[in-house]
Tab-separated table of C-alpha atoms and ligand atoms in Angstrom:
chain	number	residue	atom	x	y	z
Z	151	UNK	CA	-3.789	-0.337	-31.025
Z	152	UNK	CA	-4.002	-0.753	-34.763
Z	153	UNK	CA	-7.295	0.776	-36.050
Z	154	UNK	CA	-8.033	-2.211	-38.111
Z	155	UNK	CA	-8.398	-4.244	-35.085
Z	156	UNK	CA	-11.513	-2.353	-34.077
Z	157	UNK	CA	-14.699	-2.944	-35.488
Z	158	UNK	CA	-15.873	0.581	-36.529
Z	159	UNK	CA	-19.311	-0.050	-37.960
Z	160	UNK	CA	-21.585	0.581	-34.986
Z	161	UNK	CA	-20.039	4.247	-34.498
Z	162	UNK	CA	-20.288	4.685	-38.256
Z	163	UNK	CA	-23.698	3.660	-38.723
Z	164	UNK	CA	-26.173	5.168	-36.089
Z	165	UNK	CA	-29.043	2.831	-37.117
Z	166	UNK	CA	-26.795	-0.263	-36.303
Z	167	UNK	CA	-25.376	1.337	-33.057
Z	168	UNK	CA	-28.983	1.570	-31.575
Z	169	UNK	CA	-29.476	-2.051	-32.841
Z	170	UNK	CA	-26.409	-3.366	-30.904
Z	171	UNK	CA	-26.964	-1.612	-27.497
Z	172	UNK	CA	-28.209	-4.726	-26.243
Z	173	UNK	CA	-31.243	-3.215	-24.838
Z	174	UNK	CA	-34.580	-5.041	-24.476
Z	175	UNK	CA	-36.849	-3.243	-27.075
Z	176	UNK	CA	-40.132	-3.872	-28.760
Z	177	UNK	CA	-39.905	-1.180	-31.255
Z	178	UNK	CA	-37.849	-3.087	-34.020
Z	179	UNK	CA	-38.215	-1.909	-37.621
Z	180	UNK	CA	-37.695	-3.978	-40.490
Z	181	UNK	CA	-34.858	-1.906	-41.606
Z	182	UNK	CA	-32.961	-2.347	-38.492
Z	183	UNK	CA	-33.448	-6.192	-38.599
Z	184	UNK	CA	-32.542	-6.058	-42.460
Z	185	UNK	CA	-29.437	-4.341	-41.568
Z	186	UNK	CA	-28.453	-6.963	-38.930
Z	187	UNK	CA	-28.734	-9.792	-41.365
Z	188	UNK	CA	-26.837	-7.710	-43.748
Z	189	UNK	CA	-23.720	-7.334	-41.355
Z	190	UNK	CA	-20.561	-9.061	-42.576
Z	191	UNK	CA	-20.738	-12.604	-40.850
Z	192	UNK	CA	-17.764	-12.055	-38.350
Z	193	UNK	CA	-19.328	-8.684	-37.234
Z	194	UNK	CA	-22.665	-10.496	-36.776
Z	195	UNK	CA	-21.471	-13.462	-34.919
Z	196	UNK	CA	-19.073	-11.046	-32.593
Z	197	UNK	CA	-21.909	-8.865	-31.597
Z	198	UNK	CA	-24.577	-11.653	-31.119
Z	199	UNK	CA	-21.775	-13.246	-28.774
Z	200	UNK	CA	-21.070	-10.027	-27.092
Z	201	UNK	CA	-24.619	-9.416	-26.224
Z	202	UNK	CA	-25.324	-13.188	-25.333
Z	203	UNK	CA	-22.614	-12.857	-22.623
Z	204	UNK	CA	-24.347	-9.926	-21.125
Z	205	UNK	CA	-27.130	-11.994	-20.078
Z	206	UNK	CA	-26.212	-15.462	-20.130
Z	207	UNK	CA	-23.270	-17.887	-19.093
Z	208	UNK	CA	-22.043	-18.784	-22.536
Z	209	UNK	CA	-21.043	-22.222	-21.457
Z	210	UNK	CA	-24.552	-23.312	-20.437
Z	211	UNK	CA	-27.045	-25.072	-22.761
Z	212	UNK	CA	-30.634	-25.379	-21.507
Z	213	UNK	CA	-31.736	-28.958	-22.502
Z	214	UNK	CA	-35.348	-29.806	-23.177
Z	215	UNK	CA	-36.988	-33.139	-24.168
Z	216	UNK	CA	-40.112	-33.231	-26.266
Z	217	UNK	CA	-42.740	-36.030	-26.341
Z	218	UNK	CA	-45.566	-36.574	-28.722
Z	219	UNK	CA	-48.513	-37.249	-26.222
Z	220	UNK	CA	-51.079	-37.483	-29.233
Z	221	UNK	CA	-49.658	-38.119	-32.499
Z	222	UNK	CA	-51.267	-37.588	-36.168
Z	223	UNK	CA	-54.602	-36.981	-37.409
Z	224	UNK	CA	-54.418	-33.204	-36.919
Z	225	UNK	CA	-57.115	-31.406	-38.958
Z	226	UNK	CA	-54.708	-28.382	-39.573
Z	227	UNK	CA	-52.901	-28.274	-42.894
Z	228	UNK	CA	-49.466	-26.697	-42.049
Z	229	UNK	CA	-47.437	-27.787	-45.146
Z	230	UNK	CA	-44.321	-28.733	-43.254
Z	231	UNK	CA	-46.121	-30.977	-40.827
Z	232	UNK	CA	-46.310	-35.038	-41.160
Z	233	UNK	CA	-49.081	-35.079	-38.663
Z	234	UNK	CA	-51.692	-33.335	-40.711
Z	235	UNK	CA	-54.582	-35.383	-41.721
Z	236	UNK	CA	-54.328	-33.643	-44.955
Z	237	UNK	CA	-51.279	-35.340	-46.404
Z	238	UNK	CA	-50.139	-39.011	-46.800
Z	239	UNK	CA	-46.978	-39.089	-44.539
Z	240	UNK	CA	-47.220	-42.688	-42.827
Z	241	UNK	CA	-47.822	-41.034	-39.720
Z	242	UNK	CA	-50.747	-43.060	-37.874
Z	243	UNK	CA	-53.297	-41.056	-35.827
Z	244	UNK	CA	-53.007	-42.203	-32.238
Z	245	UNK	CA	-55.003	-41.500	-29.165
Z	246	UNK	CA	-53.771	-39.434	-26.287
Z	247	UNK	CA	-51.017	-41.259	-24.211
Z	248	UNK	CA	-52.073	-42.469	-20.747
Z	249	UNK	CA	-50.803	-40.663	-17.476
Z	250	UNK	CA	-48.575	-43.561	-16.843
Z	251	UNK	CA	-46.886	-43.749	-20.012
Z	252	UNK	CA	-46.199	-40.095	-20.087
Z	253	UNK	CA	-44.870	-39.960	-16.660
Z	254	UNK	CA	-42.432	-42.914	-17.390
Z	255	UNK	CA	-40.892	-40.940	-20.387
Z	256	UNK	CA	-40.732	-37.932	-18.230
Z	257	UNK	CA	-38.753	-39.840	-15.629
Z	258	UNK	CA	-36.464	-41.119	-18.364
Z	259	UNK	CA	-35.875	-37.692	-19.820
Z	260	UNK	CA	-34.993	-36.432	-16.248
Z	261	UNK	CA	-32.450	-39.129	-15.602
Z	262	UNK	CA	-31.042	-38.320	-18.907
Z	263	UNK	CA	-30.269	-34.741	-17.873
Z	264	UNK	CA	-33.325	-32.762	-19.251
Z	265	UNK	CA	-34.523	-29.979	-17.103
Z	266	UNK	CA	-37.783	-29.417	-18.992
Z	267	UNK	CA	-40.324	-31.625	-20.348
Z	268	UNK	CA	-42.301	-30.602	-23.407
Z	269	UNK	CA	-45.530	-32.358	-24.209
Z	270	UNK	CA	-47.083	-31.884	-27.803
Z	271	UNK	CA	-50.548	-32.923	-29.062
Z	272	UNK	CA	-51.381	-32.770	-32.776
Z	273	UNK	CA	-54.620	-30.919	-32.154
Z	274	UNK	CA	-56.409	-27.618	-33.674
Z	275	UNK	CA	-57.278	-26.860	-30.082
Z	276	UNK	CA	-57.761	-29.021	-27.112
Z	277	UNK	CA	-61.339	-30.513	-25.977
Z	278	UNK	CA	-62.214	-29.831	-22.369
Z	279	UNK	CA	-62.027	-33.497	-21.489
Z	280	UNK	CA	-58.567	-33.942	-22.970
Z	281	UNK	CA	-57.393	-30.774	-21.435
Z	282	UNK	CA	-58.174	-32.241	-17.908
Z	283	UNK	CA	-56.106	-35.168	-18.893
Z	284	UNK	CA	-53.072	-32.932	-20.000
Z	285	UNK	CA	-53.657	-31.059	-16.935
Z	286	UNK	CA	-53.205	-34.085	-14.794
Z	287	UNK	CA	-49.965	-34.821	-16.897
Z	288	UNK	CA	-48.410	-31.244	-15.922
Z	289	UNK	CA	-49.044	-31.848	-12.242
Z	290	UNK	CA	-47.355	-35.293	-12.549
Z	291	UNK	CA	-44.419	-34.091	-14.492
Z	292	UNK	CA	-43.794	-31.067	-12.120
Z	293	UNK	CA	-43.923	-33.513	-9.103
Z	294	UNK	CA	-41.040	-35.231	-10.848
Z	295	UNK	CA	-38.935	-32.138	-10.576
Z	296	UNK	CA	-38.996	-31.086	-14.127
Z	297	UNK	CA	-40.307	-27.728	-15.674
Z	298	UNK	CA	-43.251	-28.396	-17.836
Z	299	UNK	CA	-44.171	-27.104	-21.258
Z	300	UNK	CA	-47.171	-28.028	-23.523
Z	301	UNK	CA	-48.131	-27.290	-27.223
Z	302	UNK	CA	-51.800	-28.189	-27.825
Z	303	UNK	CA	-52.711	-25.864	-30.618
Z	304	UNK	CA	-54.975	-22.845	-29.900
Z	305	UNK	CA	-56.396	-22.219	-26.625
Z	306	UNK	CA	-59.243	-19.830	-25.185
Z	307	UNK	CA	-58.380	-17.477	-22.183
Z	308	UNK	CA	-60.107	-19.894	-19.844
Z	309	UNK	CA	-58.004	-23.011	-21.016
Z	310	UNK	CA	-54.811	-21.004	-20.551
Z	311	UNK	CA	-55.957	-20.415	-16.867
Z	312	UNK	CA	-56.776	-23.829	-16.402
Z	313	UNK	CA	-53.210	-24.987	-17.391
Z	314	UNK	CA	-51.487	-22.220	-15.338
Z	315	UNK	CA	-53.772	-23.440	-12.357
Z	316	UNK	CA	-52.218	-27.152	-12.960
Z	317	UNK	CA	-48.712	-25.682	-12.850
Z	318	UNK	CA	-47.780	-25.250	-16.547
Z	319	UNK	CA	-44.720	-23.307	-17.079
Z	320	UNK	CA	-44.391	-22.719	-20.636
Z	321	UNK	CA	-46.612	-22.821	-23.760
Z	322	UNK	CA	-45.243	-23.156	-27.313
Z	323	UNK	CA	-47.196	-21.726	-29.972
Z	324	UNK	CA	-44.994	-20.609	-32.978
Z	325	UNK	CA	-45.750	-17.945	-35.435
Z	326	UNK	CA	-43.911	-20.089	-37.937
Z	327	UNK	CA	-42.985	-17.332	-40.562
Z	328	UNK	CA	-43.664	-13.741	-41.691
Z	329	UNK	CA	-47.341	-12.539	-41.778
Z	330	UNK	CA	-46.714	-12.061	-45.748
Z	331	UNK	CA	-45.569	-15.723	-46.286
Z	332	UNK	CA	-47.831	-17.574	-43.693
Z	333	UNK	CA	-50.719	-18.006	-46.231
Z	334	UNK	CA	-48.401	-20.196	-48.549
Z	335	UNK	CA	-47.837	-22.570	-45.537
Z	336	UNK	CA	-51.246	-22.658	-43.548
Z	337	UNK	CA	-54.720	-22.043	-44.440
Z	338	UNK	CA	-56.865	-23.476	-41.644
Z	339	UNK	CA	-55.797	-20.814	-38.900
Z	340	UNK	CA	-54.843	-17.140	-39.216
Z	341	UNK	CA	-51.841	-15.320	-37.818
Z	342	UNK	CA	-54.161	-13.361	-35.596
Z	343	UNK	CA	-55.497	-16.569	-34.098
Z	344	UNK	CA	-51.875	-17.328	-33.356
Z	345	UNK	CA	-51.258	-13.967	-31.758
Z	346	UNK	CA	-54.645	-14.228	-29.713
Z	347	UNK	CA	-53.351	-17.621	-28.385
Z	348	UNK	CA	-50.165	-16.247	-27.355
Z	349	UNK	CA	-51.909	-13.244	-25.633
Z	350	UNK	CA	-54.203	-15.638	-23.685
Z	351	UNK	CA	-50.961	-17.525	-22.695
Z	352	UNK	CA	-49.072	-14.443	-21.653
Z	353	UNK	CA	-52.254	-13.029	-19.452
Z	354	UNK	CA	-52.571	-16.190	-17.670
Z	355	UNK	CA	-49.025	-15.878	-16.299
Z	356	UNK	CA	-47.572	-18.945	-18.497
Z	357	UNK	CA	-43.931	-18.247	-19.978
Z	358	UNK	CA	-44.359	-17.988	-23.701
Z	359	UNK	CA	-42.192	-20.505	-26.051
Z	360	UNK	CA	-42.733	-18.958	-29.574
Z	361	UNK	CA	-40.462	-18.927	-32.744
Z	362	UNK	CA	-40.561	-20.198	-36.137
Z	363	UNK	CA	-39.333	-22.294	-39.148
Z	364	UNK	CA	-36.985	-21.329	-41.784
Z	365	UNK	CA	-35.928	-23.005	-44.911
Z	366	UNK	CA	-39.721	-23.286	-46.198
Z	367	UNK	CA	-38.761	-21.439	-49.486
Z	368	UNK	CA	-39.385	-17.843	-47.976
Z	369	UNK	CA	-37.316	-15.009	-48.852
Z	370	UNK	CA	-34.871	-13.156	-46.615
Z	371	UNK	CA	-37.300	-10.657	-45.926
Z	372	UNK	CA	-39.821	-13.057	-44.571
Z	373	UNK	CA	-36.992	-14.228	-42.009
Z	374	UNK	CA	-36.697	-10.494	-41.337
Z	375	UNK	CA	-40.798	-10.170	-40.797
Z	376	UNK	CA	-40.895	-13.144	-38.656
Z	377	UNK	CA	-37.907	-11.927	-36.339
Z	378	UNK	CA	-39.693	-8.378	-36.166
Z	379	UNK	CA	-43.022	-10.073	-35.245
Z	380	UNK	CA	-41.435	-12.144	-32.451
Z	381	UNK	CA	-39.263	-9.292	-31.215
Z	382	UNK	CA	-42.087	-6.895	-31.235
Z	383	UNK	CA	-44.706	-9.080	-29.379
Z	384	UNK	CA	-45.912	-7.091	-26.226
Z	385	UNK	CA	-43.185	-9.209	-24.249
Z	386	UNK	CA	-40.354	-11.132	-25.780
Z	387	UNK	CA	-40.874	-14.739	-25.592
Z	388	UNK	CA	-38.824	-16.447	-22.684
Z	389	UNK	CA	-37.934	-18.908	-25.291
Z	390	UNK	CA	-37.556	-18.806	-28.979
Z	391	UNK	CA	-37.202	-21.904	-31.047
Z	392	UNK	CA	-35.682	-21.426	-34.396
Z	393	UNK	CA	-36.202	-24.680	-36.567
Z	394	UNK	CA	-34.794	-25.606	-39.825
Z	395	UNK	CA	-37.562	-27.355	-41.976
Z	396	UNK	CA	-37.265	-31.246	-42.016
Z	397	UNK	CA	-38.633	-32.233	-45.447
Z	398	UNK	CA	-40.957	-35.165	-44.620
Z	399	UNK	CA	-41.965	-37.254	-47.492
Z	400	UNK	CA	-45.735	-36.659	-48.148
Z	401	UNK	CA	-45.918	-32.952	-47.163
Z	402	UNK	CA	-46.255	-30.000	-49.742
Z	403	UNK	CA	-43.104	-28.773	-48.816
Z	404	UNK	CA	-41.212	-31.961	-49.577
Z	405	UNK	CA	-43.137	-32.211	-53.031
Z	406	UNK	CA	-42.881	-28.566	-53.971
Z	407	UNK	CA	-38.973	-27.908	-54.508
Z	408	UNK	CA	-39.779	-24.205	-55.174
Z	409	UNK	CA	-41.189	-24.115	-51.714
Z	410	UNK	CA	-39.104	-26.315	-49.917
Z	411	UNK	CA	-35.652	-25.327	-51.321
Z	412	UNK	CA	-32.644	-25.874	-48.880
Z	413	UNK	CA	-31.599	-22.823	-46.876
Z	414	UNK	CA	-27.843	-21.999	-46.573
Z	415	UNK	CA	-26.701	-23.249	-43.323
Z	416	UNK	CA	-24.859	-19.813	-42.699
Z	417	UNK	CA	-28.242	-18.055	-43.417
Z	418	UNK	CA	-29.594	-20.284	-40.641
Z	419	UNK	CA	-26.762	-19.153	-38.295
Z	420	UNK	CA	-27.556	-15.501	-39.339
Z	421	UNK	CA	-31.111	-15.802	-38.154
Z	422	UNK	CA	-30.249	-17.331	-34.967
Z	423	UNK	CA	-27.783	-14.423	-34.285
Z	424	UNK	CA	-30.353	-11.846	-35.293
Z	425	UNK	CA	-32.764	-13.483	-32.959
Z	426	UNK	CA	-30.075	-13.418	-29.999
Z	427	UNK	CA	-29.360	-9.710	-30.702
Z	428	UNK	CA	-33.255	-8.458	-30.989
Z	429	UNK	CA	-34.413	-10.590	-28.059
Z	430	UNK	CA	-31.225	-10.378	-25.555
Z	431	UNK	CA	-32.757	-12.027	-22.766
Z	432	UNK	CA	-34.561	-14.791	-24.472
Z	433	UNK	CA	-33.635	-18.446	-24.736
Z	434	UNK	CA	-32.941	-19.218	-28.241
Z	435	UNK	CA	-33.411	-22.694	-29.098
Z	436	UNK	CA	-31.731	-24.745	-31.737
Z	437	UNK	CA	-34.618	-26.809	-32.797
Z	438	UNK	CA	-35.866	-29.227	-35.350
Z	439	UNK	CA	-33.251	-29.917	-38.331
Z	440	UNK	CA	-30.252	-30.472	-36.075
Z	441	UNK	CA	-30.220	-34.087	-37.270
Z	442	UNK	CA	-29.154	-32.909	-40.757
Z	443	UNK	CA	-26.925	-30.257	-39.345
Z	444	UNK	CA	-23.009	-30.669	-39.062
Z	445	UNK	CA	-21.161	-30.343	-35.882
Z	446	UNK	CA	-19.767	-27.180	-37.323
Z	447	UNK	CA	-22.871	-25.453	-38.212
Z	448	UNK	CA	-24.121	-26.449	-34.800
Z	449	UNK	CA	-21.208	-24.830	-33.126
Z	450	UNK	CA	-21.638	-21.609	-35.155
Z	451	UNK	CA	-25.140	-21.438	-33.768
Z	452	UNK	CA	-24.010	-21.905	-30.087
Z	453	UNK	CA	-21.530	-19.074	-31.102
Z	454	UNK	CA	-24.228	-17.080	-32.517
Z	455	UNK	CA	-26.244	-17.273	-29.126
Z	456	UNK	CA	-28.344	-20.356	-29.318
Z	457	UNK	CA	-28.377	-21.632	-25.711
Z	458	UNK	CA	-31.086	-24.575	-25.815
Z	459	UNK	CA	-31.554	-27.647	-27.742
Z	460	UNK	CA	-34.064	-30.444	-27.779
Z	461	UNK	CA	-32.587	-33.732	-26.593
Z	462	UNK	CA	-33.912	-37.125	-27.341
Z	463	UNK	CA	-34.138	-39.499	-30.254
Z	464	UNK	CA	-37.496	-38.070	-31.825
Z	465	UNK	CA	-38.896	-34.485	-32.233
Z	466	UNK	CA	-42.452	-35.293	-32.097
Z	467	UNK	CA	-42.247	-37.710	-35.236
Z	468	UNK	CA	-38.969	-36.383	-36.997
Z	469	UNK	CA	-35.619	-37.948	-36.309
Z	470	UNK	CA	-33.395	-35.907	-33.716
Z	471	UNK	CA	-29.568	-36.716	-33.117
Z	472	UNK	CA	-28.950	-39.563	-30.533
Z	473	UNK	CA	-28.341	-38.280	-27.013
Z	474	UNK	CA	-24.812	-39.794	-27.023
Z	475	UNK	CA	-23.983	-37.807	-30.005
Z	476	UNK	CA	-25.300	-34.669	-28.478
Z	477	UNK	CA	-23.264	-35.308	-25.162
Z	478	UNK	CA	-20.303	-35.804	-27.295
Z	479	UNK	CA	-20.739	-32.399	-29.178
Z	480	UNK	CA	-21.577	-30.436	-26.059
Z	481	UNK	CA	-18.239	-31.908	-24.446
Z	482	UNK	CA	-16.322	-31.235	-27.265
Z	483	UNK	CA	-17.330	-27.539	-27.200
Z	484	UNK	CA	-17.056	-27.407	-23.668
Z	485	UNK	CA	-20.602	-26.638	-23.086
Z	486	UNK	CA	-22.882	-27.913	-19.833
Z	487	UNK	CA	-26.270	-28.338	-19.451
Z	488	UNK	CA	-28.091	-25.276	-17.869
Z	489	UNK	CA	-29.397	-25.825	-14.109
T	251	SF4	S1	-47.943	-28.300	-37.119
T	251	SF4	FE1	-49.372	-28.898	-35.355
T	251	SF4	S2	-51.166	-27.766	-35.875
T	251	SF4	FE2	-50.009	-27.630	-37.735
T	251	SF4	S3	-50.421	-29.740	-38.752
T	251	SF4	FE3	-48.906	-30.304	-37.307
T	251	SF4	S4	-49.811	-30.937	-35.461
T	251	SF4	FE4	-51.364	-29.909	-36.560
């Protein structure tokens, strides 16, 4: 075989050879992650796809549906979020939805092909009486044969246990970005508080869904730092959502062009590929931002190892591609929903 058809870089570079072994590791250095980001694009995508195929059926895409069960009025100040009470975004604060209304949405999601139903509430942390109501929702959604996921803000160890007893399968709590950039985005809760909640969730035996957002004006080194934090958690999150910032009028990231500068879609694809390589057994979710992404970019994300999407017309309060468009894209690419 002609030598030029062989990719020589892993053998030539011991640092990369270690990175590309496909092993599950929690000792990633930032230099290693940076070296992955720096790979020539075809090599990065090839290696991500190779590792992806060691752990997953490359045709399968896990489909989740996300419902906002309590919208708006959140006391936190996340600079990207239209639900924060700190910003004028036109999102009205609403009360927690009723159990019946949530179950109706869950049934519709199941009938449209979703295997997991995620319930999001715009809280700093849940109050006890609200948590009891969410536990009833978790039980009801599970009884419909769906996996359950919730994102309710910070949790104590006891609250995580309570959700586990109700049958919660996944809890979403994102790290958002690198520890260094974090202060530019949120001031009302610390990075450590996020890590503490993730610890309580893991200790309760609930699967962890944890990722971040790119395109917030962070540097490449912050994307490296975010992946390093995720990949060096005590156990890799079972689910890793990677979001592209959706700029919503009224939020600081929509106002401040230096922070909310658009990210090159190929850099987004690189971030997905590096998440796939560093967390080889995690489901990597192509999350917010798909509405503005071309089919070609989404196809590259699947090639880079993304194997989950949110499905449904809305992601909490921001638009998402309609389900017909998603089905057509999956069909065009020969992808099928994961069972
Ligand atoms: S991201 Fe969550 S915690 Fe932050 S403001 Fe929005 S709803 Fe509140």
